[in-house]
Coordinates of C-alpha atoms in Angstrom, one line a residue:
M253 CA -9.0 -11.6 16.9
S254 CA -7.6 -8.9 14.8
P255 CA -5.3 -9.7 11.9
T256 CA -1.6 -8.9 12.5
V257 CA -0.4 -9.2 9.0
Y258 CA -1.5 -8.2 5.4
Q259 CA -0.5 -9.1 1.9
T260 CA 0.8 -6.7 -0.8
L261 CA 3.2 -6.6 -3.7
A262 CA 7.0 -6.7 -3.3
A263 CA 7.6 -4.7 -6.5
S264 CA 5.7 -3.6 -9.7
A265 CA 4.6 -6.0 -12.3
E266 CA 3.0 -5.9 -15.8
A267 CA 1.0 -8.0 -18.3
E268 CA -0.8 -7.8 -21.5
F269 CA -4.1 -9.1 -22.8
K270 CA -5.4 -8.7 -26.4
D271 CA -9.0 -9.2 -27.7
K272 CA -10.3 -8.2 -31.2
G273 CA -7.4 -5.9 -32.0
S274 CA -7.5 -4.0 -28.6
R275 CA -4.6 -4.1 -26.3
F276 CA -5.0 -4.0 -22.5
I277 CA -1.6 -3.5 -20.7
A278 CA -1.9 -3.9 -17.0
Y279 CA 0.6 -2.4 -14.5
A280 CA 0.3 -3.4 -10.8
Y281 CA 2.2 -1.4 -8.1
P282 CA 2.7 -1.5 -4.3
V283 CA 1.4 1.9 -3.1
R284 CA 0.8 3.6 0.4
T285 CA -0.8 6.9 -0.5
V286 CA -3.3 8.4 -2.9
D287 CA -0.5 10.9 -4.0
E288 CA 1.4 7.8 -5.1
V289 CA -1.7 6.7 -7.0
K290 CA -2.0 10.0 -8.9
T291 CA 1.6 10.2 -9.8
L292 CA 1.7 6.7 -11.3
V293 CA -1.5 7.3 -13.2
D294 CA -0.2 10.5 -14.7
T295 CA 3.0 8.7 -15.5
Q296 CA 1.2 6.0 -17.5
R297 CA -1.0 8.6 -19.3
Q298 CA 2.2 10.3 -20.5
A299 CA 4.0 7.2 -21.4
H300 CA 1.0 5.9 -23.3
H301 CA -0.5 9.2 -24.7
K302 CA -1.7 7.5 -27.8
A303 CA -3.9 5.1 -25.8
R304 CA -7.8 5.4 -25.5
H305 CA -8.4 4.6 -21.9
W306 CA -6.3 4.6 -18.6
C307 CA -8.5 2.7 -16.1
Y308 CA -7.4 1.9 -12.7
A309 CA -8.4 0.7 -9.2
Y310 CA -6.6 0.7 -5.8
R311 CA -7.1 -0.4 -2.3
L312 CA -5.1 1.1 0.6
G313 CA -4.5 0.6 4.3
T314 CA -4.2 -2.5 6.3
D315 CA -8.0 -2.4 7.0
G316 CA -8.6 -1.8 3.2
L317 CA -11.2 0.7 3.8
Q318 CA -9.6 3.3 1.3
F319 CA -10.3 2.3 -2.3
R320 CA -11.4 3.6 -5.7
A321 CA -12.4 2.1 -9.0
N322 CA -12.1 4.4 -12.1
D323 CA -13.6 3.5 -15.5
D324 CA -12.0 6.5 -17.3
G325 CA -14.6 6.8 -20.0
E326 CA -15.5 3.1 -20.4
P327 CA -19.1 2.1 -19.7
A328 CA -19.9 2.3 -16.0
G329 CA -18.7 -0.8 -14.1
S330 CA -16.8 -2.3 -17.0
A331 CA -13.3 -1.4 -16.1
G332 CA -12.6 -0.2 -12.6
R333 CA -14.7 -2.6 -10.7
P334 CA -13.2 -5.7 -12.5
I335 CA -9.8 -4.4 -11.7
L336 CA -10.6 -3.9 -8.0
G337 CA -12.2 -7.3 -8.0
Q338 CA -8.9 -8.9 -8.9
I339 CA -7.1 -7.0 -6.1
D340 CA -9.6 -8.2 -3.7
S341 CA -9.6 -11.8 -5.1
F342 CA -5.9 -12.0 -4.5
G343 CA -6.5 -10.7 -0.9
L344 CA -4.2 -7.7 -1.4
T345 CA -4.0 -4.1 -0.1
D346 CA -1.7 -1.1 -0.7
V347 CA -2.0 -2.0 -4.2
L348 CA -2.8 0.0 -7.5
I349 CA -3.5 -1.5 -10.9
I350 CA -3.7 0.6 -14.1
V351 CA -4.9 -1.0 -17.3
V352 CA -4.0 1.1 -20.4
R353 CA -6.3 0.3 -23.4
Y354 CA -5.4 0.8 -27.1
F355 CA -8.6 0.5 -29.0
G356 CA -8.5 -2.1 -31.9
G357 CA -11.5 -0.8 -33.9
T358 CA -13.9 -3.4 -32.8
L359 CA -16.4 -2.8 -29.9
L360 CA -16.2 -5.4 -27.3
G361 CA -19.4 -4.7 -25.5
V362 CA -19.7 -4.4 -21.6
P363 CA -19.2 -8.2 -21.0
G364 CA -16.2 -8.2 -23.4
L365 CA -14.7 -5.2 -21.6
I366 CA -15.3 -6.7 -18.1
H367 CA -13.5 -9.9 -19.2
A368 CA -10.7 -7.9 -20.7
Y369 CA -10.0 -5.7 -17.8
K370 CA -10.3 -8.5 -15.3
T371 CA -8.0 -10.8 -17.2
A372 CA -5.3 -8.1 -17.8
A373 CA -5.3 -7.2 -14.0
S374 CA -5.3 -10.9 -12.9
E375 CA -2.4 -11.7 -15.3
A376 CA -0.4 -8.8 -13.9
L377 CA -0.9 -10.0 -10.3
K378 CA -0.1 -13.5 -11.3
T379 CA 3.4 -12.3 -12.4
A380 CA 4.0 -10.3 -9.4
E381 CA 5.7 -11.4 -6.1
I382 CA 3.1 -11.2 -3.3
I383 CA 4.6 -10.7 0.1
E384 CA 3.3 -10.7 3.7
K385 CA 3.8 -7.6 6.0
N386 CA 3.4 -6.9 9.6
I387 CA 0.6 -4.5 10.6
E388 CA 2.2 -1.8 12.7
K389 CA 1.4 0.8 15.0
T390 CA 3.5 4.0 15.4
V391 CA 4.4 5.2 19.0
S392 CA 6.5 8.1 20.2
L393 CA 9.1 7.6 23.0
R394 CA 10.7 10.2 25.2
C395 CA 13.5 9.5 27.7
A396 CA 16.7 10.9 29.0
Y397 CA 19.8 10.2 27.2
P398 CA 21.2 7.6 29.8
N399 CA 18.0 5.5 29.2
L400 CA 18.3 5.6 25.3
N401 CA 20.1 2.2 25.2
D402 CA 17.1 0.5 27.0
A403 CA 14.6 2.1 24.6
V404 CA 16.5 0.9 21.6
R405 CA 17.2 -2.6 23.0
I406 CA 13.6 -3.1 23.8
A407 CA 12.6 -2.0 20.3
K408 CA 15.2 -4.5 18.6
Q409 CA 14.0 -7.3 20.8
H410 CA 10.4 -6.9 19.5
R411 CA 11.5 -6.3 15.8
A412 CA 10.2 -2.6 16.1
E413 CA 11.7 -0.1 13.5
I414 CA 12.9 3.3 14.8
V415 CA 11.8 5.6 11.9
A416 CA 12.9 9.0 13.4
Q417 CA 15.0 10.2 16.3
D418 CA 16.1 13.4 17.9
L419 CA 18.9 12.6 20.3
Q420 CA 19.8 15.4 22.8
L421 CA 19.7 15.4 26.5
D422 CA 16.0 14.6 26.2
C423 CA 15.6 11.9 23.4
L424 CA 12.7 11.6 21.1
L425 CA 12.1 8.4 19.1
T426 CA 9.4 7.5 16.6
V427 CA 8.9 3.7 16.4
R428 CA 6.7 1.5 14.4
V429 CA 5.9 -1.7 16.4
P430 CA 4.5 -4.9 14.9
L431 CA 0.8 -5.4 16.1
S432 CA 1.5 -9.0 16.9
V433 CA 4.1 -8.0 19.7
Y434 CA 2.6 -4.5 20.4
E435 CA 1.4 -5.1 24.0
N436 CA 4.5 -6.9 25.0
C437 CA 6.7 -4.1 23.6
I438 CA 4.6 -1.5 25.3
A439 CA 4.9 -3.2 28.6
A440 CA 8.5 -3.7 28.4
W441 CA 9.1 0.0 27.9
R442 CA 6.7 0.9 30.8
Q443 CA 8.6 -1.5 33.1
T444 CA 11.7 0.7 32.8
R445 CA 9.8 3.6 34.5
A446 CA 12.1 5.9 32.6
I447 CA 10.5 6.0 29.2
E448 CA 7.5 8.1 28.4
I449 CA 5.2 6.6 25.7
Q450 CA 2.8 8.3 23.4
E451 CA 0.4 5.9 21.8
D452 CA -1.7 6.4 18.6
F453 CA 0.9 8.7 17.3
A454 CA 0.8 9.7 13.7
P455 CA 3.7 12.0 12.6
E456 CA 2.9 14.5 9.9
G457 CA 3.1 13.0 6.3
Q458 CA 3.0 9.4 7.6
I459 CA 0.0 6.9 7.4
D460 CA -0.5 5.2 10.7
D461 CA -1.8 1.8 10.1

């Protein structure tokens, strides 16, 4: 049976780990897109312009298939992978962790770096609030104005969110429906025989889970 919920962060969080003079400052964020990732990484590079490294990892999508681990100049596999490992260990997705390193003058070696990046990422996630969200599918509805109330009522009954609407004589609604009630919600709209449904609908600029 396919999962109907996923875990992510409610808000950003941070933590710091020190080893032999080096500081590892971890920032954890809830994110939905690669563009958000790029913006946040650039922001931390500017905020910590005197740091030595800005390593990060993310996992996106309710299927978790979109991910990246970036070592940013540290030895291969010593930074990004340990950070990503913590995202996975906590069972999260739609999450980015950036770990900023200020070099303390003493080389830590690959095992030391792995431990430091892993620990910093873990501590940031321990301070974060982890929440559960519904996996949703986006559909488009079309109906005549007199049938709009039925379309909206059925959406509310199934905890579906109307994210866009164009209300004229011919009404267009974009709705995100929780996967756990998706089939029942679609069936209820179909039973009205007055609502046209376009499934697997992905509006421009929006990620369809």
